[in-house]
């Protein structure tokens, strides 16, 4: 019989919304699934007896092309030193070619580790968008807007003008969407924040901003404005539905309620906060109590201890919440995995023969706990009817070529620089 199914996995295990399904599984082109009756006309017929099928991971705060910035080139720096002595001087030498190399390496890592979506914030956003689209991935690609440290534009207005054109020309059905990525309250003047918010309103676009990442940022904002960062942004009527607030760690409960009132998304980035010693991470129970939409993100490779590996980020998110709140019941595997995959329309397929996935448990009840807390190899990755990875091999990118290009670019990037 004719069917819109893309692939059939026989004798497989599928987990969705915490419920385990066993048997012959059909993955459909539209992202849905059903049990197979055995006579469907499918594009792929795969033995799933040693495979676990889940929704793919999503990464809600990234700086993808930072893969170029050699992951530990600033290891041991405080946030101020990291930004002012490492990141900003390094990024001043960026060009579109370097961003293409870095974002290609990021796309390859996403596919290898089971992620199909990134909410990005980096320079030359259309280059990153092209790379993600070519790799078959999804993205919400934010074009950076700030009044300082902006190598791709002479000023904030120039960046906003470019984004206006990009947003005007995109289609709702495109896998790659664009956003307005105001850096922060400390790098954006009031006028810049207001212009960005007005553009988001005009183009029905999402905003993406770092907010309340450190105590110093919060204290400086209060000293300057008499308000804390989220209060200050609220006073400017900055927020629009779906605004992405990365980190959102040092906040008061009234600010959390503001995020809920504006239907904002807060992104928990534990590995980055811990590596740069921000002194605290998001207090998840307060966000849950307020009903705020919370996602997970890795931040950039230069500040993250987990690269773009969302399984590692989910594990750390669970552990840090339990540690900080003295509560071992917080974020069990099913809940944190749901947070890491929320909204995904795509599928990741994991290797049950990976030793880290064993034992499965007497009743087969350890799948998600093993996956989150131990990790596993991603064998297959599906976006719609397209296989980005199959049987442990990435199909849409040439990893060896990307590795060579990345090494060559880094050598060129730092040539003559100690």
XYZ file of C-alpha atoms in Angstrom:
418
model
C 0.000 0.000 0.000
C 1.100 3.586 -0.603
C 2.154 5.406 2.531
C 3.815 8.657 3.525
C 6.223 6.778 5.801
C 9.891 7.450 5.313
C 11.383 4.526 7.211
C 10.356 1.355 9.033
C 12.372 0.090 12.019
C 11.573 -3.518 12.869
C 11.772 -4.787 16.455
C 12.708 -1.319 17.729
C 12.079 0.649 20.910
C 10.652 4.157 20.649
C 10.325 6.583 23.536
C 8.105 9.650 23.304
C 6.745 11.749 26.167
C 8.120 9.220 28.613
C 6.169 6.312 27.138
C 7.950 3.262 25.724
C 6.701 1.616 22.531
C 8.111 -1.673 21.226
C 7.669 -3.279 17.839
C 7.800 -2.324 14.171
C 7.844 1.484 13.986
C 7.034 3.737 11.027
C 8.553 7.225 10.957
C 6.502 9.450 8.665
C 7.611 12.319 6.468
C 5.668 14.853 8.546
C 7.469 13.895 11.761
C 4.709 11.677 13.152
C 4.988 7.935 13.749
C 2.800 4.847 13.991
C 3.049 1.107 14.448
C 3.692 -0.777 11.218
C 1.354 -3.479 9.918
C 4.087 -4.760 7.634
C 2.869 -3.898 4.124
C 3.744 -0.214 3.854
C 5.794 1.099 0.943
C 8.773 2.725 2.679
C 12.018 4.276 1.493
C 14.132 2.562 4.145
C 13.588 -0.753 5.951
C 15.976 -1.051 8.904
C 16.544 -3.721 11.540
C 15.844 -1.832 14.759
C 16.479 -4.652 17.209
C 19.469 -2.819 18.690
C 18.205 0.720 18.225
C 16.434 3.221 20.488
C 14.336 5.870 18.710
C 13.712 9.240 20.360
C 12.928 12.769 19.318
C 16.067 14.625 18.321
C 17.795 17.039 20.660
C 17.457 20.815 20.390
C 20.064 23.418 21.379
C 18.461 26.725 22.324
C 21.513 28.937 22.796
C 24.603 28.603 20.635
C 27.409 30.529 18.993
C 28.018 27.850 16.385
C 30.981 29.284 14.500
C 32.921 29.514 17.766
C 34.050 25.978 16.911
C 36.785 27.956 15.142
C 37.946 29.378 18.472
C 39.827 26.267 19.585
C 37.691 25.020 22.452
C 40.085 25.647 25.334
C 42.089 28.574 24.001
C 40.857 30.689 26.951
C 40.511 27.976 29.576
C 40.945 29.364 33.071
C 39.828 32.923 32.254
C 37.197 34.821 34.235
C 34.228 36.098 32.199
C 35.638 39.630 31.929
C 39.042 38.373 30.775
C 37.393 35.785 28.526
C 35.353 38.456 26.733
C 37.823 41.323 26.617
C 41.139 39.510 26.199
C 40.098 36.438 24.213
C 36.704 36.580 22.524
C 36.335 40.207 21.395
C 39.916 40.564 20.027
C 39.634 37.195 18.297
C 36.255 37.978 16.764
C 37.534 41.304 15.438
C 39.372 39.264 12.778
C 36.330 37.279 11.690
C 35.219 37.119 8.072
C 32.523 35.137 6.230
C 34.943 32.365 5.244
C 35.964 31.722 8.836
C 32.314 31.659 9.926
C 31.503 29.135 7.204
C 34.290 26.833 8.390
C 33.318 27.155 12.044
C 29.605 26.653 11.485
C 30.283 23.649 9.237
C 32.237 22.032 12.074
C 29.353 22.837 14.408
C 26.799 21.294 12.049
C 28.882 18.122 11.856
C 29.052 17.897 15.654
C 25.305 18.495 15.977
C 24.540 15.654 13.586
C 27.010 13.277 15.237
C 25.491 13.928 18.676
C 21.800 13.772 17.753
C 20.751 17.443 17.517
C 18.711 18.819 14.616
C 18.022 22.403 15.781
C 20.054 25.330 17.100
C 19.023 28.812 18.175
C 22.200 30.606 17.196
C 23.703 34.031 17.806
C 26.753 34.848 15.714
C 28.177 37.141 13.082
C 27.360 36.773 9.386
C 24.122 34.908 10.195
C 23.165 34.171 6.596
C 26.400 32.181 6.213
C 25.468 30.040 9.211
C 21.949 29.708 7.839
C 23.272 28.448 4.502
C 25.502 25.884 6.240
C 22.711 24.532 8.444
C 20.293 24.361 5.538
C 22.798 22.533 3.333
C 23.411 20.029 6.150
C 19.660 19.392 6.419
C 19.374 20.899 9.897
C 16.889 23.370 11.350
C 17.835 26.679 12.912
C 16.703 29.953 14.384
C 19.726 32.001 13.369
C 20.152 35.283 15.205
C 22.045 38.182 13.700
C 24.066 39.928 16.447
C 23.167 43.497 17.340
C 25.243 45.588 19.750
C 26.959 48.947 20.109
C 30.382 47.406 20.748
C 32.419 44.446 19.504
C 30.522 44.129 16.219
C 33.015 43.075 13.502
C 30.411 42.432 10.803
C 28.858 45.932 10.855
C 29.994 49.515 11.570
C 27.133 50.061 14.033
C 23.930 48.588 15.436
C 21.672 50.295 12.896
C 23.592 48.693 10.036
C 23.104 45.258 11.625
C 19.392 45.903 12.102
C 19.011 47.109 8.506
C 20.556 43.860 7.237
C 18.267 41.809 9.470
C 15.240 43.747 8.264
C 15.979 42.585 4.711
C 16.630 39.001 5.779
C 13.444 38.791 7.843
C 11.381 40.340 5.080
C 12.469 37.706 2.548
C 12.095 34.522 4.626
C 9.155 32.123 4.396
C 7.363 30.521 7.337
C 7.944 27.015 6.007
C 11.732 27.405 5.698
C 13.738 25.106 7.999
C 16.025 28.069 8.694
C 14.409 31.047 10.373
C 16.160 34.242 11.457
C 16.034 36.226 14.684
C 17.294 39.524 16.114
C 20.099 38.786 18.567
C 20.666 41.813 20.792
C 23.735 40.831 22.768
C 22.920 42.126 26.266
C 21.932 45.151 28.323
C 25.624 45.967 28.844
C 26.536 45.973 25.122
C 23.318 47.565 23.812
C 22.203 51.120 24.451
C 18.574 51.820 25.253
C 18.010 53.137 21.721
C 19.446 49.944 20.219
C 17.262 47.692 22.369
C 14.199 49.724 21.414
C 14.990 49.632 17.691
C 15.511 45.864 17.857
C 12.199 45.345 19.632
C 10.396 47.529 17.102
C 11.892 45.506 14.248
C 10.761 42.276 15.917
C 7.262 43.714 16.116
C 7.368 44.849 12.489
C 8.565 41.511 11.108
C 6.901 39.205 13.654
C 10.381 37.963 14.541
C 11.908 36.532 17.695
C 14.457 38.318 19.859
C 17.447 36.533 21.419
C 19.467 38.099 24.257
C 21.929 37.226 27.029
C 20.352 38.312 30.294
C 21.338 38.219 33.975
C 24.244 35.873 33.343
C 26.430 37.224 36.167
C 26.076 39.128 39.429
C 28.296 41.886 38.028
C 25.982 42.411 35.050
C 22.980 42.591 37.365
C 24.672 44.992 39.801
C 25.868 47.316 37.042
C 22.431 47.441 35.452
C 20.835 48.282 38.802
C 23.438 50.955 39.547
C 22.867 52.576 36.146
C 19.088 52.270 35.800
C 17.740 51.530 39.269
C 16.350 48.280 37.853
C 17.540 44.728 37.365
C 18.069 43.539 33.754
C 14.680 41.925 33.127
C 12.925 44.781 34.905
C 14.872 47.231 32.746
C 14.014 45.408 29.522
C 10.383 45.258 30.596
C 10.380 49.031 31.203
C 11.478 49.522 27.596
C 8.670 47.282 26.314
C 11.477 45.183 24.847
C 9.957 41.727 25.172
C 7.932 40.175 22.382
C 6.306 36.711 22.466
C 8.960 34.014 22.205
C 11.904 36.215 23.211
C 14.839 33.914 24.036
C 16.625 34.826 27.271
C 19.917 32.960 27.512
C 21.203 32.102 31.001
C 18.651 34.085 33.086
C 20.472 32.970 36.217
C 20.624 35.959 38.568
C 16.956 36.935 38.604
C 14.233 37.723 41.131
C 10.877 35.987 41.262
C 9.071 39.069 39.969
C 11.387 38.996 36.922
C 10.559 35.344 36.318
C 6.877 36.263 36.381
C 7.619 38.997 33.820
C 9.120 36.385 31.492
C 6.002 34.266 31.881
C 3.744 37.257 31.166
C 5.664 37.936 27.960
C 5.686 34.258 26.869
C 9.465 34.350 26.830
C 11.765 31.323 26.639
C 14.511 31.004 29.256
C 17.553 28.908 28.334
C 19.470 26.949 30.974
C 23.188 26.793 30.043
C 24.816 24.985 32.982
C 28.146 23.988 31.432
C 28.950 27.535 30.310
C 27.883 29.099 33.610
C 30.042 26.641 35.520
C 33.109 26.816 33.268
C 33.288 30.600 33.424
C 32.366 30.542 37.137
C 29.350 32.827 36.885
C 28.568 31.929 40.488
C 25.176 30.462 39.810
C 22.922 28.808 37.270
C 19.217 29.067 36.597
C 17.041 28.213 39.605
C 14.730 25.850 37.797
C 12.073 25.242 40.495
C 11.114 28.926 40.475
C 10.762 28.876 36.688
C 8.657 25.721 36.804
C 6.436 27.227 39.495
C 5.886 30.329 37.328
C 5.206 28.237 34.213
C 8.005 29.722 32.100
C 9.073 27.846 28.969
C 12.575 26.541 29.790
C 14.941 24.967 27.262
C 18.566 23.823 27.323
C 21.548 25.295 25.480
C 25.282 24.729 25.351
C 26.390 28.308 24.584
C 29.558 28.495 22.444
C 32.376 25.977 22.194
C 34.791 28.503 23.713
C 32.769 28.746 26.935
C 31.070 25.362 27.135
C 32.465 22.287 28.766
C 30.275 20.069 26.605
C 30.792 21.486 23.113
C 27.502 20.941 21.293
C 26.720 17.626 22.957
C 23.182 18.067 24.257
C 23.140 14.724 26.064
C 26.072 15.946 28.143
C 24.289 19.262 28.736
C 21.090 17.479 29.825
C 23.056 15.334 32.266
C 24.755 18.377 33.759
C 21.457 20.278 33.972
C 19.967 17.476 36.029
C 22.970 17.199 38.329
C 23.418 20.919 38.981
C 19.750 21.420 39.834
C 19.867 18.572 42.343
C 23.133 19.855 43.787
C 22.055 23.500 44.081
C 18.676 22.720 45.645
C 19.659 19.722 47.782
C 16.895 17.764 46.069
C 17.659 14.434 44.397
C 14.155 14.308 42.868
C 14.731 17.246 40.505
C 14.985 16.620 36.757
C 14.964 12.813 36.496
C 16.031 11.446 33.129
C 12.591 11.552 31.549
C 11.980 15.181 32.533
C 15.349 16.545 31.481
C 15.230 14.612 28.209
C 11.785 16.064 27.537
C 13.233 19.527 28.161
C 16.123 18.810 25.778
C 13.831 17.604 22.970
C 10.753 19.788 23.511
C 9.117 20.794 20.233
C 11.271 18.512 18.070
C 9.639 17.145 14.928
C 12.655 15.008 14.096
C 14.162 11.684 15.182
C 17.455 10.496 16.633
C 18.246 6.790 16.755
C 20.724 5.530 19.350
C 22.898 2.406 19.496
C 21.725 -0.042 22.159
C 24.898 -2.058 21.564
C 26.892 0.870 22.947
C 28.228 -0.462 26.273
C 27.060 2.748 27.962
C 23.451 1.742 27.273
C 23.747 -1.567 29.139
C 22.253 -3.104 31.147
C 18.791 -2.284 29.846
C 17.127 -3.391 33.070
C 15.091 -6.474 33.783
C 11.936 -4.840 32.424
C 13.741 -2.640 29.918
C 13.247 0.426 32.092
C 16.719 1.961 31.932
C 16.765 3.253 28.355
C 16.387 6.972 29.076
C 18.415 6.947 32.291
C 21.303 5.272 30.485
C 21.019 7.655 27.545
C 20.973 10.831 29.641
C 23.492 9.908 32.311
C 25.864 7.717 30.274
C 25.437 8.837 26.648
C 25.338 6.741 23.486
C 26.362 6.764 19.845
C 23.844 8.350 17.500
C 23.403 5.903 14.615
C 20.665 7.608 12.564
C 19.269 11.138 12.405
C 16.126 12.098 10.477
C 14.731 15.509 9.508
C 11.476 14.950 7.646
C 12.166 12.320 5.016
C 15.902 13.040 4.910
C 18.559 10.925 6.607
C 21.326 13.204 7.874
C 23.104 10.259 9.471
C 22.606 6.543 8.828
C 24.216 3.538 10.497
C 26.794 5.731 12.222
C 27.863 7.741 9.167
C 26.999 11.368 8.463
C 25.599 11.682 4.954
C 25.019 15.400 4.428
C 28.511 16.607 5.359
C 32.052 15.389 4.722
C 33.501 15.219 8.232
C 37.079 14.577 7.095
C 37.026 17.603 4.808
C 35.539 19.734 7.584
C 38.290 18.645 9.998
C 40.974 19.615 7.486
C 39.319 22.950 6.765
C 38.955 23.669 10.475
C 42.607 22.951 11.253
C 43.770 25.036 8.296
C 41.475 27.913 9.197
C 42.633 27.971 12.826
C 46.283 28.021 11.727
C 45.535 30.877 9.347
C 43.384 32.664 11.910
C 46.147 32.850 14.496
C 49.107 33.220 12.131
C 51.545 35.705 13.603
C 49.565 35.973 16.859
C 50.949 34.628 20.127
